[in-house]
């Protein structure tokens, strides 16, 4: 197809029901929420963008290199990551002209038809850069030049885009060793944009993490604690959590392969930690240690008020070739079947009934929505459900989430939407998709006389704005 004259347009009714009466309701509901400020309480954008406010280099560096949703699809069709300029594990890159990498992407734009990436990218192209023809081989250079030229202007600096997108808050995610210099620079700059951090301690919690030994050593150095004793190790976490809170953190995040928790006695925990420190711990010991630390993190959350997030059920770095060459976060992670009811019981036995403890659960295993997660969130006062996540943040995934959790958890044991993205410019697009889908869901409830329209409008506003602020204590 010659895309040089094929229009790019965004239909005003996209993602709304095909039924005319429901579509009219969805339009009215969306009018209440479409322009609300964006709360992005969990994600992986780079705080250096707002600290330095330097121009983004070019279209490739902004839209292709950071977005594993995009290059994952290209890799699945036999396009090597080196050809796209994706950094290697050692920090080097293949000598690829960014324009050439963009042309490869444009030539394969058809691969994204029907995917959420297509929705997000077309929103960016149309709404942010004013492009009105489709991306393809014939328009690759037009896109590259239009985007790259715009990025050199003041209106497209990171802080200007933050304000243009009507973002009220973005939370980034940093590891326990991060000095948070960029967050300090943002805070001290006097800029009014609110960018906060979140504490993600995986590298000093997971004995199977490739950086665990070195990270643990550094953990002790920066906290001044003896992290080779169980008490010192826990004090070091409390130390870093308190530091992160001074930089705006209101949450912690934990990315474990399973949802296993444990509640060992002090002596048992000390003996387990000693086995971990010796090295060569069994897989069972590593899993038990991660589970015990989750319960310790819950205890700390009850003390310091940080909201606890758990993102389990992912087999990280499934492709060893890509992991060796390019490292983590290159689109080779895979969903796993995940059990929650028994796995979380040790933690919930201690803290599930504490209304001041806030625990947000995510899943990549949709079979658990109605069987496990919704009933648990519909019972425990501490437990809330995060939105459809990662592989499931598609329109279809968002519908399934609402259909399978509404009956038991309702809307108010969920936390609204978070985008969980590294791709800055996709944030307004992702939130727009979520708002449209929620309005579509609510329009059906109104049409079926299960909700009055005024109730649906209030729910729509809550899901888009109020619930994430409340859930993340923002």
CSV table of C-alpha atoms in Angstrom, one decimal:
chain,number,residue,atom,x,y,z
A,1,UNK,CA,0.0,0.0,0.0
A,2,UNK,CA,1.2,3.5,-0.9
A,3,UNK,CA,0.9,5.4,2.4
A,4,UNK,CA,2.1,8.7,1.1
A,5,UNK,CA,-1.5,9.9,0.6
A,6,UNK,CA,-3.4,7.6,2.9
A,7,UNK,CA,-5.0,9.8,5.6
A,8,UNK,CA,-4.2,9.2,9.3
A,9,UNK,CA,-7.3,10.1,11.4
A,10,UNK,CA,-8.5,9.4,14.9
A,11,UNK,CA,-12.3,8.7,15.0
A,12,UNK,CA,-14.0,10.5,17.8
A,13,UNK,CA,-16.0,7.4,18.7
A,14,UNK,CA,-13.0,5.0,18.7
A,15,UNK,CA,-13.4,2.2,21.3
A,16,UNK,CA,-17.0,3.1,22.0
A,17,UNK,CA,-19.7,0.5,21.6
A,18,UNK,CA,-21.1,-0.1,18.1
A,19,UNK,CA,-24.7,0.0,19.5
A,20,UNK,CA,-26.0,3.5,18.8
A,21,UNK,CA,-27.7,4.0,22.2
A,22,UNK,CA,-24.7,2.8,24.2
A,23,UNK,CA,-22.4,4.8,22.0
A,24,UNK,CA,-24.3,8.0,22.8
A,25,UNK,CA,-24.1,7.2,26.5
A,26,UNK,CA,-20.3,6.6,26.2
A,27,UNK,CA,-19.9,9.9,24.5
A,28,UNK,CA,-21.6,11.7,27.3
A,29,UNK,CA,-19.6,9.9,29.9
A,30,UNK,CA,-16.3,10.5,28.1
A,31,UNK,CA,-17.1,14.2,27.9
A,32,UNK,CA,-16.9,14.2,31.7
A,33,UNK,CA,-13.4,12.6,31.9
A,34,UNK,CA,-11.6,13.1,28.6
A,35,UNK,CA,-9.9,16.4,29.8
A,36,UNK,CA,-9.2,15.4,33.4
A,37,UNK,CA,-5.5,15.8,34.6
A,38,UNK,CA,-3.4,12.6,34.2
A,39,UNK,CA,-2.3,10.8,37.3
A,40,UNK,CA,0.5,8.4,36.4
A,41,UNK,CA,1.2,6.7,39.7
A,42,UNK,CA,3.4,3.8,38.4
A,43,UNK,CA,5.8,3.8,35.5
A,44,UNK,CA,9.3,3.6,34.2
A,45,UNK,CA,10.0,7.0,32.5
A,46,UNK,CA,13.4,8.5,33.0
A,47,UNK,CA,13.6,11.3,35.6
A,48,UNK,CA,16.6,12.8,33.9
A,49,UNK,CA,14.3,14.0,31.1
A,50,UNK,CA,12.7,16.5,33.5
A,51,UNK,CA,15.8,17.2,35.6
A,52,UNK,CA,17.8,18.4,32.6
A,53,UNK,CA,15.0,19.3,30.3
A,54,UNK,CA,17.2,18.7,27.3
A,55,UNK,CA,15.7,18.2,23.8
A,56,UNK,CA,15.0,14.6,22.8
A,57,UNK,CA,17.5,13.7,20.1
A,58,UNK,CA,15.3,12.4,17.3
A,59,UNK,CA,12.3,10.3,16.5
A,60,UNK,CA,14.1,7.0,17.0
A,61,UNK,CA,15.5,7.8,20.4
A,62,UNK,CA,12.2,9.0,21.6
A,63,UNK,CA,9.7,6.6,20.2
A,64,UNK,CA,11.5,3.4,19.2
A,65,UNK,CA,14.5,2.8,21.4
A,66,UNK,CA,12.7,3.0,24.8
A,67,UNK,CA,9.6,1.1,23.8
A,68,UNK,CA,9.9,-2.7,24.2
A,69,UNK,CA,6.3,-3.1,23.0
A,70,UNK,CA,7.5,-1.8,19.6
A,71,UNK,CA,10.8,-3.5,19.2
A,72,UNK,CA,9.5,-6.8,20.6
A,73,UNK,CA,7.0,-7.1,17.7
A,74,UNK,CA,9.7,-6.2,15.2
A,75,UNK,CA,12.0,-8.8,16.7
A,76,UNK,CA,9.3,-11.4,16.4
A,77,UNK,CA,9.4,-10.9,12.7
A,78,UNK,CA,13.2,-11.5,12.5
A,79,UNK,CA,14.4,-7.9,12.8
A,80,UNK,CA,17.5,-7.9,15.0
A,81,UNK,CA,17.7,-5.4,17.8
A,82,UNK,CA,21.0,-4.1,16.6
A,83,UNK,CA,19.3,-3.0,13.4
A,84,UNK,CA,17.1,-0.8,15.5
A,85,UNK,CA,19.9,0.7,17.6
A,86,UNK,CA,18.8,-0.9,20.8
A,87,UNK,CA,21.6,-0.6,23.4
A,88,UNK,CA,23.6,-3.7,24.4
A,89,UNK,CA,24.2,-5.0,27.9
A,90,UNK,CA,27.6,-3.4,28.0
A,91,UNK,CA,26.2,0.0,27.0
A,92,UNK,CA,27.5,-0.1,23.4
A,93,UNK,CA,25.4,0.0,20.3
A,94,UNK,CA,25.7,-1.2,16.7
A,95,UNK,CA,26.7,1.7,14.4
A,96,UNK,CA,23.2,2.3,13.1
A,97,UNK,CA,22.0,5.6,11.6
A,98,UNK,CA,18.8,6.5,13.6
A,99,UNK,CA,17.1,7.4,10.4
A,100,UNK,CA,17.8,4.0,9.0
A,101,UNK,CA,16.4,2.4,12.1
A,102,UNK,CA,13.3,4.5,11.8
A,103,UNK,CA,12.9,3.4,8.2
A,104,UNK,CA,13.0,-0.2,9.3
A,105,UNK,CA,10.3,0.5,11.8
A,106,UNK,CA,8.2,2.4,9.2
A,107,UNK,CA,8.5,-0.4,6.6
A,108,UNK,CA,7.0,-2.8,9.2
A,109,UNK,CA,4.3,-0.5,10.6
A,110,UNK,CA,1.7,-2.9,9.3
A,111,UNK,CA,2.7,-5.4,12.0
A,112,UNK,CA,1.0,-3.3,14.6
A,113,UNK,CA,-2.5,-3.3,13.0
A,114,UNK,CA,-5.1,-4.0,15.6
A,115,UNK,CA,-2.6,-3.9,18.5
A,116,UNK,CA,-2.7,-1.4,21.4
A,117,UNK,CA,0.7,-0.1,20.2
A,118,UNK,CA,-1.1,1.0,17.0
A,119,UNK,CA,-3.6,3.0,19.1
A,120,UNK,CA,-0.9,4.6,21.1
A,121,UNK,CA,1.4,5.4,18.3
A,122,UNK,CA,-1.3,6.9,16.0
A,123,UNK,CA,-2.5,9.0,18.9
A,124,UNK,CA,1.1,10.4,19.3
A,125,UNK,CA,1.6,10.9,15.6
A,126,UNK,CA,-1.8,12.7,15.1
A,127,UNK,CA,-2.3,14.6,18.4
A,128,UNK,CA,1.3,15.5,19.4
A,129,UNK,CA,3.0,15.9,16.0
A,130,UNK,CA,0.1,16.8,13.7
A,131,UNK,CA,0.8,14.1,11.2
A,132,UNK,CA,-2.1,13.4,8.8
A,133,UNK,CA,-0.8,10.6,6.6
A,134,UNK,CA,-0.1,7.0,7.7
A,135,UNK,CA,3.3,5.8,8.7
A,136,UNK,CA,4.8,3.5,6.1
A,137,UNK,CA,7.8,3.1,3.8
A,138,UNK,CA,6.9,6.0,1.7
A,139,UNK,CA,6.3,8.4,4.7
A,140,UNK,CA,9.2,7.2,6.9
A,141,UNK,CA,11.4,10.3,6.2
A,142,UNK,CA,8.4,12.7,6.5
A,143,UNK,CA,7.7,11.2,9.9
A,144,UNK,CA,11.4,11.2,11.0
A,145,UNK,CA,12.0,14.8,9.9
A,146,UNK,CA,8.7,16.2,11.2
A,147,UNK,CA,9.2,14.6,14.6
A,148,UNK,CA,12.9,15.3,14.9
A,149,UNK,CA,12.5,18.9,13.9
A,150,UNK,CA,9.7,19.4,16.4
A,151,UNK,CA,11.8,18.0,19.1
A,152,UNK,CA,14.4,20.7,18.7
A,153,UNK,CA,11.8,23.4,19.6
A,154,UNK,CA,11.0,24.7,23.1
A,155,UNK,CA,7.4,23.4,22.9
A,156,UNK,CA,8.7,19.8,22.7
A,157,UNK,CA,11.1,19.9,25.6
A,158,UNK,CA,10.3,17.3,28.3
A,159,UNK,CA,8.8,19.8,30.8
A,160,UNK,CA,6.7,21.6,28.1
A,161,UNK,CA,5.3,18.2,27.0
A,162,UNK,CA,4.6,17.3,30.6
A,163,UNK,CA,2.5,20.5,31.0
A,164,UNK,CA,0.9,20.1,27.5
A,165,UNK,CA,-0.3,16.6,28.4
A,166,UNK,CA,-2.0,18.0,31.5
A,167,UNK,CA,0.0,15.6,33.7
A,168,UNK,CA,-0.6,16.3,37.4
A,169,UNK,CA,1.9,13.7,38.6
A,170,UNK,CA,4.3,11.0,37.3
A,171,UNK,CA,5.9,8.4,39.5
A,172,UNK,CA,9.1,6.8,38.2
A,173,UNK,CA,10.6,3.6,39.6
A,174,UNK,CA,14.2,3.4,40.9
A,175,UNK,CA,16.3,0.7,42.5
A,176,UNK,CA,17.5,0.8,46.1
A,177,UNK,CA,21.0,2.0,45.2
A,178,UNK,CA,19.9,4.9,43.1
A,179,UNK,CA,21.1,8.3,44.6
A,180,UNK,CA,18.0,10.0,43.2
A,181,UNK,CA,20.1,12.9,41.9
A,182,UNK,CA,17.6,13.6,39.1
A,183,UNK,CA,14.7,13.8,41.5
A,184,UNK,CA,16.7,16.1,43.7
A,185,UNK,CA,17.5,18.3,40.7
A,186,UNK,CA,13.8,18.4,39.7
A,187,UNK,CA,12.8,19.4,43.3
A,188,UNK,CA,15.5,22.0,43.6
A,189,UNK,CA,14.8,23.5,40.1
A,190,UNK,CA,11.6,25.3,41.1
A,191,UNK,CA,9.7,23.8,38.3
A,192,UNK,CA,6.1,23.1,39.3
A,193,UNK,CA,5.8,19.6,37.6
A,194,UNK,CA,5.4,16.8,40.1
A,195,UNK,CA,7.7,13.8,39.4
A,196,UNK,CA,8.2,11.4,42.3
A,197,UNK,CA,10.0,8.1,42.7
A,198,UNK,CA,9.0,4.6,43.9
A,199,UNK,CA,11.2,2.1,45.8
A,200,UNK,CA,11.9,-1.0,43.8
A,201,UNK,CA,14.4,-3.2,45.8
A,202,UNK,CA,14.4,-6.3,43.7
A,203,UNK,CA,18.2,-6.4,43.2
A,204,UNK,CA,18.8,-6.7,46.9
A,205,UNK,CA,15.8,-9.0,47.5
A,206,UNK,CA,16.2,-11.6,44.9
A,207,UNK,CA,19.2,-13.9,45.5
A,208,UNK,CA,18.8,-15.1,41.9
A,209,UNK,CA,19.3,-11.6,40.4
A,210,UNK,CA,22.6,-11.5,38.6
A,211,UNK,CA,23.6,-8.3,40.5
A,212,UNK,CA,22.6,-9.5,44.0
A,213,UNK,CA,26.0,-10.0,45.6
A,214,UNK,CA,27.4,-6.7,44.5
A,215,UNK,CA,24.2,-4.8,45.1
A,216,UNK,CA,24.0,-6.1,48.6
A,217,UNK,CA,27.5,-4.9,49.3
A,218,UNK,CA,26.8,-1.5,48.0
A,219,UNK,CA,23.5,-1.5,49.9
A,220,UNK,CA,25.4,-1.7,53.1
A,221,UNK,CA,27.9,0.9,52.1
A,222,UNK,CA,25.3,3.6,51.3
A,223,UNK,CA,23.2,2.9,54.4
A,224,UNK,CA,26.0,2.3,56.9
A,225,UNK,CA,24.4,-0.9,58.0
A,226,UNK,CA,25.8,-4.4,58.4
A,227,UNK,CA,23.6,-5.9,55.7
A,228,UNK,CA,25.2,-9.3,56.4
A,229,UNK,CA,23.1,-9.5,59.6
A,230,UNK,CA,19.3,-10.0,59.3
A,231,UNK,CA,18.6,-7.0,61.6
A,232,UNK,CA,21.1,-4.8,59.7
A,233,UNK,CA,19.6,-5.8,56.4
A,234,UNK,CA,16.1,-4.8,57.5
A,235,UNK,CA,17.4,-1.5,58.9
A,236,UNK,CA,19.0,-0.8,55.5
A,237,UNK,CA,15.7,-1.2,53.8
A,238,UNK,CA,14.0,1.2,56.3
A,239,UNK,CA,16.8,3.6,55.7
A,240,UNK,CA,16.4,3.7,52.0
A,241,UNK,CA,12.6,3.7,52.2
A,242,UNK,CA,12.8,6.8,54.3
A,243,UNK,CA,15.2,8.5,51.8
A,244,UNK,CA,12.9,7.7,48.9
A,245,UNK,CA,10.0,9.2,50.8
A,246,UNK,CA,12.0,12.5,51.1
A,247,UNK,CA,12.1,12.5,47.3
A,248,UNK,CA,8.3,12.1,47.0
A,249,UNK,CA,7.9,8.4,47.1
A,250,UNK,CA,4.5,7.2,48.2
A,251,UNK,CA,4.9,3.6,47.1
A,252,UNK,CA,7.2,0.6,46.8
A,253,UNK,CA,7.1,-1.9,44.0
A,254,UNK,CA,8.1,-5.6,43.9
A,255,UNK,CA,8.5,-7.6,40.8
A,256,UNK,CA,8.7,-11.3,41.9
A,257,UNK,CA,8.2,-14.4,39.8
A,258,UNK,CA,5.5,-15.7,42.2
A,259,UNK,CA,3.3,-14.2,44.8
A,260,UNK,CA,4.7,-16.4,47.5
A,261,UNK,CA,5.0,-14.8,51.0
A,262,UNK,CA,6.3,-16.3,54.2
A,263,UNK,CA,6.1,-15.5,57.9
A,264,UNK,CA,9.1,-17.1,59.5
A,265,UNK,CA,10.2,-16.8,63.1
A,266,UNK,CA,13.1,-14.6,63.7
A,267,UNK,CA,15.5,-17.6,64.1
A,268,UNK,CA,14.2,-19.2,60.9
A,269,UNK,CA,14.7,-15.9,59.0
A,270,UNK,CA,18.2,-15.5,60.3
A,271,UNK,CA,19.2,-19.0,59.4
A,272,UNK,CA,17.6,-18.6,55.9
A,273,UNK,CA,19.5,-15.3,55.4
A,274,UNK,CA,22.8,-17.0,56.4
A,275,UNK,CA,22.2,-19.7,53.8
A,276,UNK,CA,21.5,-17.0,51.2
A,277,UNK,CA,24.7,-15.1,52.0
A,278,UNK,CA,26.9,-18.2,51.7
A,279,UNK,CA,25.9,-18.4,48.0
A,280,UNK,CA,24.6,-21.3,46.0
A,281,UNK,CA,21.3,-21.2,47.8
A,282,UNK,CA,18.7,-23.6,46.4
A,283,UNK,CA,15.8,-22.2,44.3
A,284,UNK,CA,13.5,-23.1,47.1
A,285,UNK,CA,15.6,-21.1,49.6
A,286,UNK,CA,15.6,-18.1,47.1
A,287,UNK,CA,11.9,-18.2,46.8
A,288,UNK,CA,11.3,-18.5,50.5
A,289,UNK,CA,13.7,-15.5,51.1
A,290,UNK,CA,11.8,-13.4,48.6
A,291,UNK,CA,8.6,-14.4,50.2
A,292,UNK,CA,9.8,-13.5,53.7
A,293,UNK,CA,11.1,-10.1,52.5
A,294,UNK,CA,7.7,-9.3,51.0
A,295,UNK,CA,6.1,-9.8,54.5
A,296,UNK,CA,8.8,-7.6,56.0
A,297,UNK,CA,8.1,-5.0,53.4
A,298,UNK,CA,4.4,-5.1,54.4
A,299,UNK,CA,5.4,-4.6,58.1
A,300,UNK,CA,7.5,-1.5,57.0
A,301,UNK,CA,4.6,-0.2,54.9
A,302,UNK,CA,2.3,-0.3,57.9
A,303,UNK,CA,4.9,1.8,59.8
A,304,UNK,CA,5.9,4.3,57.1
A,305,UNK,CA,2.7,4.5,55.1
A,306,UNK,CA,4.3,3.6,51.7
A,307,UNK,CA,1.8,1.8,49.5
A,308,UNK,CA,3.0,-1.7,48.5
A,309,UNK,CA,2.7,-3.0,45.0
A,310,UNK,CA,3.3,-6.5,43.9
A,311,UNK,CA,3.8,-7.4,40.2
A,312,UNK,CA,4.3,-11.2,40.1
A,313,UNK,CA,3.9,-13.8,37.5
A,314,UNK,CA,6.6,-13.0,35.0
A,315,UNK,CA,9.4,-15.2,33.7
A,316,UNK,CA,12.0,-12.6,33.2
A,317,UNK,CA,14.6,-12.8,30.4
A,318,UNK,CA,13.1,-15.9,28.8
A,319,UNK,CA,15.4,-15.5,25.8
A,320,UNK,CA,19.0,-16.1,27.1
A,321,UNK,CA,20.6,-15.0,23.8
A,322,UNK,CA,19.0,-11.6,24.0
A,323,UNK,CA,19.6,-11.3,27.7
A,324,UNK,CA,23.4,-12.0,27.2
A,325,UNK,CA,23.5,-9.5,24.4
A,326,UNK,CA,21.1,-6.7,25.4
A,327,UNK,CA,20.4,-7.3,29.1
A,328,UNK,CA,17.0,-6.8,30.9
A,329,UNK,CA,13.8,-5.1,29.7
A,330,UNK,CA,14.2,-5.9,26.0
A,331,UNK,CA,10.8,-7.5,25.5
A,332,UNK,CA,11.7,-11.1,26.3
A,333,UNK,CA,9.6,-11.5,29.5
A,334,UNK,CA,6.7,-14.0,29.5
A,335,UNK,CA,3.6,-14.4,31.6
A,336,UNK,CA,3.3,-17.3,34.0
A,337,UNK,CA,0.4,-19.0,35.7
A,338,UNK,CA,0.2,-17.5,39.2
A,339,UNK,CA,-1.5,-18.6,42.4
A,340,UNK,CA,-2.5,-16.0,45.0
A,341,UNK,CA,-4.9,-17.3,47.6
A,342,UNK,CA,-2.4,-19.6,49.4
A,343,UNK,CA,0.7,-17.7,48.4
A,344,UNK,CA,-0.4,-14.5,50.0
A,345,UNK,CA,-2.0,-16.0,53.1
A,346,UNK,CA,1.1,-15.6,55.4
A,347,UNK,CA,1.3,-11.9,54.6
A,348,UNK,CA,-2.5,-11.4,54.8
A,349,UNK,CA,-2.7,-13.3,58.1
A,350,UNK,CA,-0.6,-10.6,59.6
A,351,UNK,CA,-1.6,-7.5,57.7
A,352,UNK,CA,-4.7,-8.2,55.6
A,353,UNK,CA,-7.1,-6.8,58.2
A,354,UNK,CA,-5.1,-3.6,58.7
A,355,UNK,CA,-7.0,-0.7,57.0
A,356,UNK,CA,-3.9,1.5,57.2
A,357,UNK,CA,-1.9,-1.0,55.1
A,358,UNK,CA,-2.4,-0.6,51.4
A,359,UNK,CA,-1.5,-3.5,49.1
A,360,UNK,CA,-2.0,-3.3,45.4
A,361,UNK,CA,-1.9,-6.5,43.4
A,362,UNK,CA,-1.3,-7.0,39.7
A,363,UNK,CA,-1.4,-10.1,37.5
A,364,UNK,CA,-0.4,-11.4,34.1
A,365,UNK,CA,-2.6,-14.5,34.7
A,366,UNK,CA,-6.1,-13.4,33.7
A,367,UNK,CA,-7.6,-16.7,34.9
A,368,UNK,CA,-7.1,-15.4,38.5
A,369,UNK,CA,-9.3,-12.3,38.1
A,370,UNK,CA,-12.6,-13.9,39.1
A,371,UNK,CA,-11.3,-17.0,40.9
A,372,UNK,CA,-8.8,-15.3,43.3
A,373,UNK,CA,-8.0,-11.7,43.0
A,374,UNK,CA,-11.5,-10.1,42.9
A,375,UNK,CA,-12.8,-12.2,45.9
A,376,UNK,CA,-9.7,-11.3,47.9
A,377,UNK,CA,-9.9,-7.6,47.1
A,378,UNK,CA,-13.7,-7.8,47.8
A,379,UNK,CA,-12.9,-9.0,51.3
A,380,UNK,CA,-9.6,-7.7,52.8
A,381,UNK,CA,-9.6,-4.0,53.6
A,382,UNK,CA,-5.9,-3.7,52.8
A,383,UNK,CA,-6.0,-5.2,49.3
A,384,UNK,CA,-6.7,-3.5,46.0
A,385,UNK,CA,-6.5,-4.5,42.4
A,386,UNK,CA,-4.2,-2.8,40.0
A,387,UNK,CA,-5.4,-2.4,36.4
A,388,UNK,CA,-5.0,-4.8,33.5
A,389,UNK,CA,-1.2,-4.9,33.2
A,390,UNK,CA,1.5,-5.2,30.5
A,391,UNK,CA,0.4,-7.9,28.1
A,392,UNK,CA,-3.3,-7.1,29.0
A,393,UNK,CA,-3.4,-3.3,28.8
A,394,UNK,CA,-5.2,-3.7,25.5
A,395,UNK,CA,-8.9,-2.7,24.9
A,396,UNK,CA,-9.8,-6.4,25.1
A,397,UNK,CA,-7.7,-6.9,28.3
A,398,UNK,CA,-9.3,-3.9,30.0
A,399,UNK,CA,-12.8,-5.2,29.1
A,400,UNK,CA,-11.9,-8.6,30.5
A,401,UNK,CA,-10.6,-7.1,33.7
A,402,UNK,CA,-13.8,-5.2,34.3
A,403,UNK,CA,-16.1,-8.1,33.4
A,404,UNK,CA,-14.3,-10.6,35.6
A,405,UNK,CA,-13.7,-8.4,38.7
A,406,UNK,CA,-16.8,-6.1,38.9
A,407,UNK,CA,-19.1,-8.7,40.4
A,408,UNK,CA,-17.0,-9.4,43.4
A,409,UNK,CA,-14.6,-6.4,43.9
A,410,UNK,CA,-16.8,-3.7,42.4
A,411,UNK,CA,-15.1,-0.6,41.0
A,412,UNK,CA,-14.0,0.8,44.4
A,413,UNK,CA,-11.6,-2.0,45.3
A,414,UNK,CA,-9.6,-1.2,42.1
A,415,UNK,CA,-7.2,1.7,41.8
A,416,UNK,CA,-8.1,3.3,38.4
A,417,UNK,CA,-5.5,3.2,35.7
A,418,UNK,CA,-1.7,3.4,35.6
A,419,UNK,CA,0.3,3.2,32.4
A,420,UNK,CA,3.5,1.4,33.5
A,421,UNK,CA,5.4,2.7,30.5
A,422,UNK,CA,8.9,3.7,29.5
A,423,UNK,CA,7.5,5.6,26.5
A,424,UNK,CA,6.8,9.1,27.7
A,425,UNK,CA,4.7,10.3,24.8
A,426,UNK,CA,2.4,7.3,25.0
A,427,UNK,CA,1.1,8.3,28.4
A,428,UNK,CA,-1.8,10.5,27.3
A,429,UNK,CA,-2.7,7.9,24.6
A,430,UNK,CA,-2.7,5.1,27.1
A,431,UNK,CA,-4.9,7.0,29.6
A,432,UNK,CA,-7.2,8.0,26.8
A,433,UNK,CA,-7.7,4.4,25.9
A,434,UNK,CA,-8.4,3.4,29.5
A,435,UNK,CA,-10.9,6.2,29.9
A,436,UNK,CA,-12.7,5.3,26.7
A,437,UNK,CA,-12.9,1.7,27.6
A,438,UNK,CA,-14.2,2.5,31.1
A,439,UNK,CA,-16.9,4.7,29.6
A,440,UNK,CA,-17.8,1.9,27.2
A,441,UNK,CA,-18.2,-0.5,30.1
A,442,UNK,CA,-20.2,2.0,32.1
A,443,UNK,CA,-22.5,2.8,29.1
A,444,UNK,CA,-23.5,-0.9,28.9
A,445,UNK,CA,-24.4,-0.9,32.6
A,446,UNK,CA,-26.5,2.3,32.0
A,447,UNK,CA,-28.2,0.8,28.9
A,448,UNK,CA,-29.0,-2.3,30.9
A,449,UNK,CA,-30.4,-0.2,33.7
A,450,UNK,CA,-27.9,-1.4,36.2
A,451,UNK,CA,-26.6,2.1,36.9
A,452,UNK,CA,-28.2,5.5,36.4
A,453,UNK,CA,-26.2,7.8,34.2
A,454,UNK,CA,-25.3,10.2,36.9
A,455,UNK,CA,-23.8,7.3,38.9
A,456,UNK,CA,-21.9,6.1,35.9
A,457,UNK,CA,-20.5,9.6,35.4
A,458,UNK,CA,-19.3,9.7,39.0
A,459,UNK,CA,-17.6,6.3,38.6
A,460,UNK,CA,-15.9,7.4,35.4
A,461,UNK,CA,-14.4,10.4,37.1
A,462,UNK,CA,-13.4,8.2,40.1
A,463,UNK,CA,-11.6,5.7,37.9
A,464,UNK,CA,-9.8,8.3,35.8
A,465,UNK,CA,-8.7,10.6,38.6
A,466,UNK,CA,-9.9,10.2,42.2
A,467,UNK,CA,-9.1,6.5,42.8
A,468,UNK,CA,-5.4,6.6,41.7
A,469,UNK,CA,-4.8,9.6,43.9
A,470,UNK,CA,-6.4,8.0,46.9
A,471,UNK,CA,-4.9,4.5,46.3
A,472,UNK,CA,-1.4,5.9,46.0
A,473,UNK,CA,-1.8,8.5,48.7
A,474,UNK,CA,-1.1,11.3,46.4
